[in-house]
Short mmCIF file of C-alpha atoms and ligand atoms in Angstrom, two decimals:
data_model
loop_
_atom_site.label_atom_id
_atom_site.label_comp_id
_atom_site.label_asym_id
_atom_site.label_seq_id
_atom_site.Cartn_x
_atom_site.Cartn_y
_atom_site.Cartn_z
CA MET A 1 -3.49 59.71 12.23
CA THR A 2 0.23 60.27 12.09
CA VAL A 3 2.39 60.84 9.05
CA ILE A 4 5.99 60.49 10.13
CA ALA A 5 8.84 61.05 7.70
CA VAL A 6 12.13 59.38 8.58
CA ILE A 7 14.99 61.23 6.95
CA GLY A 8 18.77 60.98 7.05
CA SER A 9 20.51 64.13 8.21
CA LEU A 10 23.89 63.44 6.57
CA TRP A 11 24.96 61.99 3.18
CA GLY A 12 22.98 58.76 3.49
CA ASP A 13 23.56 55.58 5.50
CA GLU A 14 22.58 57.15 8.81
CA GLY A 15 20.73 54.01 9.87
CA LYS A 16 17.31 54.80 8.37
CA GLY A 17 16.60 51.12 7.70
CA LYS A 18 17.05 50.20 11.34
CA ALA A 19 15.01 53.21 12.51
CA VAL A 20 12.12 52.42 10.15
CA ASP A 21 12.13 48.74 11.11
CA TYR A 22 11.93 49.81 14.76
CA LEU A 23 9.22 52.44 14.27
CA ALA A 24 7.09 50.29 11.94
CA GLU A 25 5.45 48.46 14.86
CA ARG A 26 3.01 51.36 15.19
CA ALA A 27 2.49 52.00 11.48
CA ASP A 28 -0.22 50.88 9.07
CA TYR A 29 1.67 51.94 5.95
CA VAL A 30 5.40 52.24 5.38
CA ALA A 31 6.34 53.92 2.13
CA ARG A 32 9.32 54.73 -0.03
CA PHE A 33 8.84 57.95 -1.99
CA ASN A 34 12.17 58.93 -3.57
CA GLY A 35 15.41 57.53 -4.95
CA GLY A 36 15.71 53.99 -6.17
CA ASN A 37 17.85 50.94 -5.66
CA ASN A 38 20.89 53.13 -5.09
CA ALA A 39 19.63 52.93 -1.50
CA GLY A 40 20.87 50.18 0.77
CA HIS A 41 19.05 50.00 4.09
CA THR A 42 20.28 47.52 6.68
CA VAL A 43 17.75 45.79 8.88
CA ILE A 44 18.71 43.28 11.58
CA ASN A 45 15.79 41.67 13.38
CA ASP A 46 14.33 38.25 14.26
CA TYR A 47 14.05 37.37 10.55
CA GLY A 48 17.77 37.86 9.93
CA THR A 49 20.07 40.46 8.41
CA PHE A 50 18.90 42.27 5.27
CA LYS A 51 20.25 44.94 2.96
CA ILE A 52 17.13 46.32 1.36
CA HIS A 53 17.19 48.52 -1.73
CA LEU A 54 13.57 49.12 -2.72
CA ILE A 55 10.98 47.56 -0.43
CA PRO A 56 10.20 49.67 2.65
CA SER A 57 12.22 48.52 5.67
CA GLY A 58 9.05 48.42 7.76
CA ILE A 59 7.68 45.41 5.84
CA PHE A 60 8.71 43.03 8.65
CA ALA A 61 5.97 44.34 10.94
CA LYS A 62 3.03 41.98 10.38
CA ASN A 63 0.27 44.58 10.06
CA VAL A 64 2.19 46.89 7.79
CA THR A 65 1.38 47.46 4.14
CA GLY A 66 4.41 48.50 2.12
CA LEU A 67 4.11 51.14 -0.59
CA ILE A 68 6.57 52.14 -3.29
CA GLY A 69 5.48 55.53 -4.58
CA GLY A 70 5.66 56.98 -8.06
CA GLY A 71 8.69 59.03 -7.03
CA VAL A 72 10.83 55.89 -6.82
CA VAL A 73 12.81 54.51 -9.77
CA ILE A 74 12.98 50.75 -10.01
CA ASP A 75 15.39 48.22 -11.45
CA PRO A 76 12.93 45.34 -11.97
CA GLN A 77 15.46 42.56 -11.40
CA VAL A 78 16.48 44.10 -8.06
CA LEU A 79 12.83 44.34 -7.04
CA ILE A 80 12.06 40.75 -8.01
CA ASP A 81 15.16 39.46 -6.18
CA GLU A 82 14.16 41.42 -3.10
CA ILE A 83 10.60 40.05 -3.08
CA GLU A 84 12.03 36.53 -3.38
CA MET A 85 14.57 37.16 -0.62
CA LEU A 86 11.86 38.33 1.76
CA ASN A 87 9.48 35.50 0.88
CA LYS A 88 12.29 33.01 1.53
CA ALA A 89 12.99 34.61 4.90
CA GLY A 90 9.34 34.08 5.86
CA VAL A 91 8.18 37.65 5.19
CA ASP A 92 5.27 37.19 2.80
CA VAL A 93 4.78 40.42 0.87
CA ASP A 94 1.95 39.22 -1.37
CA GLY A 95 -1.19 41.31 -0.88
CA ARG A 96 0.64 43.84 1.28
CA LEU A 97 3.16 45.41 -1.05
CA TRP A 98 1.88 47.88 -3.62
CA ILE A 99 3.90 49.65 -6.26
CA SER A 100 2.75 52.74 -8.10
CA PRO A 101 2.38 52.28 -11.88
CA ARG A 102 3.75 55.84 -12.07
CA ALA A 103 7.18 54.65 -10.92
CA HIS A 104 9.83 54.90 -13.64
CA ILE A 105 11.87 51.90 -14.72
CA ILE A 106 15.63 51.62 -14.93
CA LEU A 107 16.64 50.18 -18.30
CA PRO A 108 20.02 48.75 -19.31
CA TYR A 109 20.98 51.97 -21.13
CA HIS A 110 20.56 54.00 -17.93
CA LYS A 111 23.22 51.91 -16.20
CA ILE A 112 25.51 52.09 -19.23
CA LEU A 113 25.13 55.89 -19.49
CA ASP A 114 25.75 56.26 -15.75
CA GLY A 115 29.07 54.43 -16.20
CA LEU A 116 29.99 56.39 -19.36
CA TYR A 117 29.48 59.73 -17.62
CA GLU A 118 31.48 58.58 -14.61
CA GLU A 119 34.36 57.45 -16.79
CA ALA A 120 34.29 60.66 -18.85
CA LYS A 121 34.55 62.70 -15.65
CA GLY A 122 37.67 60.80 -14.61
CA ALA A 123 39.08 62.16 -11.34
CA GLY A 124 36.04 64.44 -11.04
CA ALA A 125 33.58 61.56 -11.06
CA THR A 126 30.59 61.73 -8.74
CA GLY A 127 31.24 58.26 -7.43
CA THR A 128 27.69 57.15 -8.22
CA THR A 129 26.39 53.70 -7.36
CA ARG A 130 26.25 53.07 -11.15
CA ARG A 131 22.69 51.88 -10.82
CA GLY A 132 21.50 54.23 -13.58
CA ILE A 133 19.92 56.71 -11.19
CA GLY A 134 21.04 60.00 -12.77
CA PRO A 135 20.11 58.93 -16.33
CA VAL A 136 16.70 57.48 -15.38
CA PHE A 137 15.70 60.66 -13.52
CA ALA A 138 17.05 62.73 -16.42
CA ASP A 139 14.76 60.77 -18.76
CA LYS A 140 11.86 61.21 -16.36
CA VAL A 141 12.07 65.00 -16.27
CA SER A 142 12.86 65.33 -19.97
CA TYR A 143 9.77 63.27 -20.94
CA ASN A 144 11.74 60.27 -22.10
CA GLY A 145 11.01 57.87 -19.27
CA ILE A 146 9.27 54.50 -19.28
CA ARG A 147 6.85 53.72 -16.46
CA TRP A 148 5.17 50.55 -15.26
CA SER A 149 1.86 51.84 -16.63
CA ASP A 150 3.33 51.72 -20.16
CA PHE A 151 3.22 47.92 -20.09
CA ALA A 152 -0.57 47.89 -20.02
CA SER A 153 -0.54 48.84 -23.72
CA ASP A 154 2.04 48.83 -26.48
CA ALA A 155 3.37 52.16 -25.15
CA PHE A 156 6.32 50.28 -23.70
CA GLU A 157 7.38 48.88 -27.09
CA LYS A 158 6.93 52.23 -28.82
CA ARG A 159 8.84 54.20 -26.21
CA LEU A 160 11.60 51.63 -25.95
CA ALA A 161 12.15 51.62 -29.71
CA LEU A 162 12.39 55.40 -29.76
CA GLN A 163 14.71 55.57 -26.77
CA LEU A 164 17.02 52.94 -28.22
CA GLU A 165 17.28 54.88 -31.44
CA VAL A 166 18.75 57.81 -29.51
CA LYS A 167 20.56 55.96 -26.73
CA ASN A 168 22.30 53.51 -29.06
CA LYS A 169 23.75 56.44 -31.01
CA ILE A 170 25.24 57.88 -27.85
CA ILE A 171 26.48 54.52 -26.59
CA THR A 172 28.16 53.53 -29.86
CA ALA A 173 29.66 57.02 -30.34
CA LEU A 174 31.37 56.56 -27.00
CA GLY A 175 32.75 53.16 -27.91
CA GLY A 176 30.02 50.96 -26.45
CA GLU A 177 27.97 48.25 -28.09
CA ALA A 178 24.45 48.92 -29.38
CA LEU A 179 21.66 47.33 -27.33
CA SER A 180 19.17 44.94 -28.89
CA TYR A 181 15.54 46.10 -28.91
CA GLU A 182 14.16 42.54 -29.00
CA LYS A 183 16.29 41.37 -26.10
CA ILE A 184 15.30 44.25 -23.82
CA ARG A 185 11.67 44.06 -24.88
CA ASP A 186 11.39 40.37 -24.03
CA GLU A 187 13.37 40.69 -20.82
CA TYR A 188 11.28 43.59 -19.53
CA ARG A 189 7.96 42.07 -20.62
CA GLY A 190 9.05 39.11 -18.49
CA TYR A 191 9.73 41.38 -15.53
CA TYR A 192 6.35 43.04 -15.96
CA LEU A 193 4.53 39.72 -15.65
CA LYS A 194 6.28 39.09 -12.33
CA VAL A 195 5.73 42.61 -10.98
CA LYS A 196 2.13 43.01 -12.23
CA PRO A 197 0.48 41.50 -9.12
CA TYR A 198 2.07 44.25 -7.02
CA LEU A 199 1.12 47.20 -9.24
CA LYS A 200 -1.73 49.38 -8.02
CA GLU A 201 -2.50 53.07 -8.31
CA LEU A 202 -1.87 54.36 -4.78
CA PHE A 203 -4.03 57.49 -4.89
CA SER A 204 -7.23 56.04 -3.38
CA LEU A 205 -5.33 53.84 -0.97
CA VAL A 206 -3.40 56.83 0.43
CA GLN A 207 -6.44 59.13 0.48
CA ASP A 208 -8.62 56.50 2.18
CA GLY A 209 -5.84 55.84 4.67
CA LEU A 210 -5.59 59.53 5.58
CA LYS A 211 -9.37 59.75 5.99
CA ALA A 212 -9.40 56.61 8.15
CA ASP A 213 -6.75 58.05 10.51
CA LYS A 214 -4.14 55.47 9.58
CA ASN A 215 -0.49 55.82 10.56
CA PHE A 216 2.00 56.38 7.76
CA LEU A 217 5.75 56.03 8.06
CA LEU A 218 7.64 57.57 5.14
CA GLU A 219 11.12 56.16 4.56
CA GLN A 220 13.44 58.51 2.77
CA ALA A 221 16.28 57.15 0.69
CA MET A 222 19.69 58.83 0.58
CA GLY A 223 20.24 61.77 2.93
CA THR A 224 19.66 65.51 3.23
CA PHE A 225 23.00 66.48 1.71
CA LEU A 226 22.52 64.29 -1.35
CA ASP A 227 19.37 66.27 -2.21
CA THR A 228 19.60 67.65 -5.76
CA ASP A 229 18.86 71.22 -4.64
CA TRP A 230 20.15 71.42 -1.08
CA GLY A 231 22.95 68.90 -1.18
CA THR A 232 26.57 69.34 -2.15
CA TYR A 233 25.84 69.76 -5.87
CA PRO A 234 27.08 68.26 -8.19
CA PHE A 235 28.04 65.56 -5.69
CA VAL A 236 24.44 64.64 -4.98
CA THR A 237 21.86 62.15 -6.12
CA ALA A 238 19.18 62.73 -8.73
CA SER A 239 16.10 62.99 -6.53
CA THR A 240 14.73 65.31 -3.91
CA THR A 241 15.47 63.77 -0.56
CA ILE A 242 13.93 66.27 1.86
CA PRO A 243 10.44 65.48 3.24
CA SER A 244 8.65 67.59 0.63
CA ALA A 245 9.50 64.79 -1.82
CA ALA A 246 6.91 62.63 -0.09
CA SER A 247 4.21 64.89 -1.40
CA ALA A 248 5.06 64.42 -5.08
CA GLY A 249 6.50 60.94 -4.66
CA LEU A 250 3.58 59.40 -2.81
CA GLY A 251 0.66 61.83 -3.07
CA ILE A 252 0.55 62.88 0.59
CA PRO A 253 -0.37 66.57 0.85
CA PRO A 254 2.32 68.48 2.80
CA ARG A 255 -0.11 69.62 5.51
CA TYR A 256 -0.59 66.01 6.64
CA LEU A 257 3.02 65.60 7.73
CA THR A 258 2.89 65.40 11.53
CA ARG A 259 6.48 64.57 12.51
CA VAL A 260 9.92 64.39 10.93
CA VAL A 261 12.43 62.02 12.51
CA GLY A 262 16.00 62.94 11.64
CA VAL A 263 18.30 59.94 11.73
CA THR A 264 21.86 60.96 12.43
CA LYS A 265 25.04 59.12 13.21
CA ALA A 266 27.18 59.89 16.24
CA TYR A 267 29.92 60.62 13.69
CA THR A 268 29.82 61.31 9.94
CA THR A 269 30.13 59.11 6.85
CA ARG A 270 29.88 59.61 3.12
CA VAL A 271 30.24 57.32 0.09
CA GLY A 272 31.39 58.72 -3.24
CA SER A 273 32.97 62.09 -4.04
CA GLY A 274 32.26 65.55 -2.69
CA PRO A 275 33.09 67.69 0.31
CA LEU A 276 33.15 66.19 3.79
CA PRO A 277 34.46 68.97 6.03
CA THR A 278 35.22 66.86 9.11
CA GLU A 279 36.77 63.98 7.16
CA ILE A 280 39.43 61.86 8.86
CA THR A 281 41.90 61.34 6.06
CA ASP A 282 44.50 59.30 7.89
CA THR A 283 43.27 55.87 6.88
CA ALA A 284 45.87 54.19 9.08
CA SER A 285 44.64 55.94 12.24
CA ALA A 286 42.88 53.94 14.93
CA VAL A 287 39.84 56.20 14.83
CA TYR A 288 39.44 55.75 11.06
CA GLN A 289 39.50 51.99 11.60
CA GLN A 290 37.01 52.29 14.42
CA PHE A 291 34.49 54.36 12.43
CA GLY A 292 35.05 52.36 9.21
CA GLU A 293 32.06 50.94 7.33
CA VAL A 294 31.35 49.11 4.11
CA ALA A 295 28.59 50.50 1.86
CA ALA A 296 25.41 48.40 1.77
CA THR A 297 24.77 48.77 -1.98
CA THR A 298 28.19 48.87 -3.62
CA GLY A 299 30.50 47.35 -1.00
CA ARG A 300 32.73 50.44 -1.17
CA ILE A 301 34.54 51.67 1.94
CA ARG A 302 32.70 54.64 3.43
CA ARG A 303 34.59 57.85 4.12
CA VAL A 304 34.39 58.87 7.77
CA GLY A 305 34.58 62.07 9.79
CA TRP A 306 33.89 63.57 13.20
CA LEU A 307 30.40 64.65 14.22
CA ASP A 308 29.53 67.83 12.30
CA LEU A 309 26.97 69.91 14.19
CA GLU A 310 26.73 72.49 11.40
CA ILE A 311 25.53 69.73 9.09
CA VAL A 312 23.07 68.16 11.52
CA ARG A 313 21.72 71.59 12.53
CA THR A 314 21.18 72.53 8.88
CA ALA A 315 19.34 69.24 8.25
CA VAL A 316 17.10 69.86 11.27
CA GLU A 317 16.24 73.34 10.03
CA LEU A 318 15.79 72.42 6.37
CA SER A 319 13.53 69.44 6.96
CA GLY A 320 11.76 70.65 10.09
CA VAL A 321 13.04 67.72 12.12
CA THR A 322 10.91 67.30 15.24
CA GLU A 323 13.06 64.63 16.90
CA LEU A 324 16.36 62.94 16.30
CA CYS A 325 17.26 59.28 16.24
CA LEU A 326 20.96 59.08 17.06
CA THR A 327 22.64 55.93 15.75
CA LYS A 328 25.99 54.25 16.40
CA LEU A 329 26.72 55.89 19.75
CA ASP A 330 28.21 52.52 20.74
CA VAL A 331 30.89 52.88 18.05
CA LEU A 332 32.46 55.84 19.89
CA SER A 333 33.28 53.76 23.01
CA GLY A 334 36.94 53.42 23.86
CA LEU A 335 38.19 56.81 22.70
CA ASP A 336 39.73 59.14 25.29
CA GLU A 337 38.55 62.24 23.51
CA LEU A 338 36.16 63.05 20.69
CA LYS A 339 36.38 65.94 18.28
CA VAL A 340 33.14 67.69 17.41
CA CYS A 341 32.74 70.38 14.76
CA THR A 342 30.60 73.18 16.18
CA HIS A 343 30.63 75.45 13.11
CA TYR A 344 32.68 76.50 10.07
CA GLU A 345 34.85 79.50 9.37
CA LEU A 346 36.00 80.89 6.06
CA SER A 347 38.62 83.67 6.10
CA CYS A 348 38.11 83.93 9.89
CA GLN A 349 34.37 84.62 9.40
CA ARG A 350 31.55 82.29 10.39
CA ALA A 351 30.33 80.44 7.31
CA ARG A 352 27.10 78.52 7.32
CA TYR A 353 26.59 75.44 5.17
CA ALA A 354 24.01 77.18 3.01
CA ASP A 355 26.26 80.16 2.37
CA VAL A 356 28.84 78.18 0.41
CA ASP A 357 28.73 75.86 -2.58
CA SER A 358 30.60 72.56 -2.81
CA TYR A 359 33.80 74.32 -3.74
CA GLY A 360 33.41 76.65 -0.74
CA LEU A 361 32.65 73.70 1.51
CA GLU A 362 36.03 72.24 0.55
CA GLN A 363 37.64 75.49 1.74
CA VAL A 364 35.84 76.01 5.07
CA GLN A 365 37.73 75.48 8.31
CA PRO A 366 35.72 73.27 10.66
CA VAL A 367 36.01 74.68 14.18
CA TYR A 368 36.31 71.83 16.65
CA LYS A 369 35.81 71.41 20.32
CA THR A 370 37.15 68.37 22.12
CA VAL A 371 34.91 66.49 24.50
CA PRO A 372 35.80 63.61 26.83
CA GLY A 373 34.99 60.11 25.60
CA TRP A 374 34.00 56.98 27.51
CA LYS A 375 35.36 53.45 27.75
CA GLU A 376 32.25 51.43 28.56
CA ASP A 377 30.57 49.08 26.08
CA LEU A 378 27.14 50.61 25.46
CA SER A 379 25.54 47.63 23.77
CA LYS A 380 23.81 46.44 26.94
CA CYS A 381 22.59 49.87 28.04
CA ALA A 382 18.80 49.78 28.06
CA SER A 383 18.07 53.32 29.22
CA PHE A 384 19.48 56.81 28.87
CA GLU A 385 20.34 56.80 32.56
CA ALA A 386 22.41 53.62 32.11
CA LEU A 387 24.75 55.40 29.67
CA PRO A 388 28.08 56.73 31.00
CA LEU A 389 27.99 60.42 31.94
CA ASN A 390 30.14 61.52 29.01
CA ALA A 391 27.90 59.66 26.55
CA ARG A 392 24.87 61.39 28.03
CA ASN A 393 26.65 64.72 27.75
CA TYR A 394 27.44 63.95 24.09
CA VAL A 395 23.74 63.37 23.40
CA GLN A 396 22.73 66.54 25.23
CA MET A 397 25.33 68.53 23.31
CA ILE A 398 23.65 67.45 20.05
CA GLU A 399 20.26 68.49 21.38
CA GLU A 400 21.53 71.90 22.43
CA ALA A 401 23.30 72.53 19.13
CA THR A 402 20.37 71.50 16.93
CA GLY A 403 17.35 72.39 19.05
CA ALA A 404 15.88 68.94 18.40
CA PRO A 405 15.37 66.34 21.12
CA VAL A 406 17.16 63.00 20.75
CA LYS A 407 14.33 60.52 21.25
CA TRP A 408 16.06 57.30 20.25
CA ILE A 409 19.68 56.23 20.70
CA GLY A 410 21.24 53.32 18.82
CA VAL A 411 23.71 51.20 20.78
CA GLY A 412 24.09 48.37 18.28
CA PRO A 413 22.92 47.38 14.77
CA GLU A 414 20.05 45.12 15.90
CA ARG A 415 16.47 46.35 16.24
CA GLU A 416 16.49 45.85 20.01
CA ALA A 417 19.73 47.80 20.48
CA THR A 418 17.71 51.00 20.70
CA ILE A 419 17.19 53.20 23.74
CA ARG A 420 13.87 55.05 23.73
CA ARG A 421 13.76 58.17 25.86
P1 GDP B 1 20.66 53.49 5.85
O1 GDP B 1 21.02 53.51 4.42
O2 GDP B 1 20.41 54.86 6.41
O3 GDP B 1 19.55 52.56 6.19
O4 GDP B 1 21.96 52.98 6.62
P2 GDP B 1 22.87 51.71 6.21
O5 GDP B 1 22.14 50.48 6.55
O6 GDP B 1 23.37 51.86 4.82
O7 GDP B 1 24.13 51.94 7.14
C1 GDP B 1 24.00 52.02 8.54
C2 GDP B 1 24.91 50.97 9.16
O8 GDP B 1 24.95 51.17 10.56
C3 GDP B 1 24.40 49.56 8.97
O9 GDP B 1 25.50 48.69 8.90
C4 GDP B 1 23.60 49.31 10.26
O10 GDP B 1 23.52 47.93 10.59
C5 GDP B 1 24.45 50.04 11.25
N1 GDP B 1 23.75 50.59 12.43
C6 GDP B 1 22.59 51.29 12.47
N2 GDP B 1 22.36 51.73 13.72
C7 GDP B 1 23.40 51.30 14.48
C8 GDP B 1 23.76 51.48 15.85
O11 GDP B 1 23.09 52.14 16.64
N3 GDP B 1 24.94 50.90 16.25
C9 GDP B 1 25.74 50.17 15.39
N4 GDP B 1 26.87 49.66 15.86
N5 GDP B 1 25.41 50.01 14.11
C10 GDP B 1 24.27 50.57 13.66
P1 IMO B 2 20.92 55.17 1.44
O1 IMO B 2 19.43 55.26 1.19
C1 IMO B 2 24.87 56.76 0.64
C2 IMO B 2 25.53 58.58 -3.26
C3 IMO B 2 26.55 57.86 -4.13
C4 IMO B 2 27.13 59.05 -4.90
C5 IMO B 2 25.89 59.93 -5.09
C6 IMO B 2 25.25 59.78 -6.47
O2 IMO B 2 21.40 53.79 1.66
O3 IMO B 2 21.32 56.13 2.50
P2 IMO B 2 23.72 57.85 -7.46
O4 IMO B 2 23.99 56.40 -7.67
O5 IMO B 2 22.57 58.15 -6.56
O6 IMO B 2 23.64 58.61 -8.75
O7 IMO B 2 25.05 58.40 -6.74
O8 IMO B 2 24.98 59.57 -4.09
N1 IMO B 2 24.44 57.73 -2.76
C7 IMO B 2 24.37 57.26 -1.52
N2 IMO B 2 25.25 57.34 -0.51
N3 IMO B 2 23.70 56.14 0.83
C8 IMO B 2 22.78 56.09 -0.16
O9 IMO B 2 21.54 55.61 0.03
C9 IMO B 2 23.12 56.62 -1.41
N4 IMO B 2 22.50 56.71 -2.60
C10 IMO B 2 23.31 57.40 -3.41
O10 IMO B 2 27.51 57.20 -3.36
O11 IMO B 2 28.03 59.74 -4.07
MG1 MG B 3 22.51 52.85 3.12
#
């Protein structure tokens, strides 16, 4: 039995989707346990190119059963669209995708409230995905949530009516239009009928799987530094993102976790507001253009920065990363020199990530070293030895700084563009 958590070591978008798709070949179960459809995981394989928000990225492997744990929040329309998209692409999920009835549901008022808070914050906005994530988790922990299990009785109708009484007051007070109970009720009852065949309590399935020595792959959403507690609060997401979330979000006892794969980019990106110490702010610079990316969920332009070893090291320590999967090494090709942040200083003193809050992280001075780059196209490199010397040195530098071995290296977005060491 193996229980492998795949976690992002930055602010999301490290390439977890690709890593999970690659690693799923050896898994029996691939599970999502946190976050919601704020996630956008890119998978490029023989079936095509996919941006997946809710269904585990390992679903393409034929023998895999996909699980969406109770820790995930779900926008039903997004889920239904995703099931249809996969079925159309020839990936039949029927009978091998199970969703916990404990999972909370995103309702129209969550998305509206998300937008209202963002607008009220003005320049200080979080830059959320506006998918309703903060408000739905707030309702969950303040006992105001609605779960899939509520549809089995009239609990859904009762809870919805009560929630609308309160939410409509807030929405109209802030200049919005009141939502219709009947419209939402009918719409969501319709969703329930479509989702019902996939609902199943996961407790026995997970417990039996552990007893039968099955292999579990746990796919985190978001990244370490968007974690509500350990991230750059308040510029974070609303769920726990570190591996411990798999325990509550899926029902896997912590002692069963055998490995933690930390997915990290060869440089740094972030979407939305908040500190990014190694940020490259000159948007006209060649390196900004070279690192540039478009967000998978919202289509926003991702902010970019140099590799930040303080950040990756902290992620390795915090989540107990046993091995790293380094993505996008190919993107660095062509640069004469690369800047790498080794640590931070504040008032000429060493400052660790955990010692400062978000405000402090805006003030720290990243201390850089410059390392030589390489010109070669890496996309055809099939082994570590085939990489140019300076690329190999770059990988080894990450291993030395973090204490975690780099076991996989991404040299392109496709599943096969992966070097296994
Ligand atoms: P996730 O949210 O962690 O799954 O990451 P995203 O899919 O949001 O963003 C990662 C982006 O990097 C996607 O566009 C991937 O296709 C791409 N990607 C992943 N690994 C590699 C790699 O090794 N090389 C290149 N060039 N692109 C990669
Ligand atoms: P994946 O799983 C990158 C960011 C948003 C915003 C903050 C709060 O693809 O790595 P939210 O909508 O969650 O309330 O927004 O979190 N964010 C992500 N950034 N990748 C993600 O997911 C993200 N999910 C949320 O941009 O800054
Ligand atoms: Mg993403």
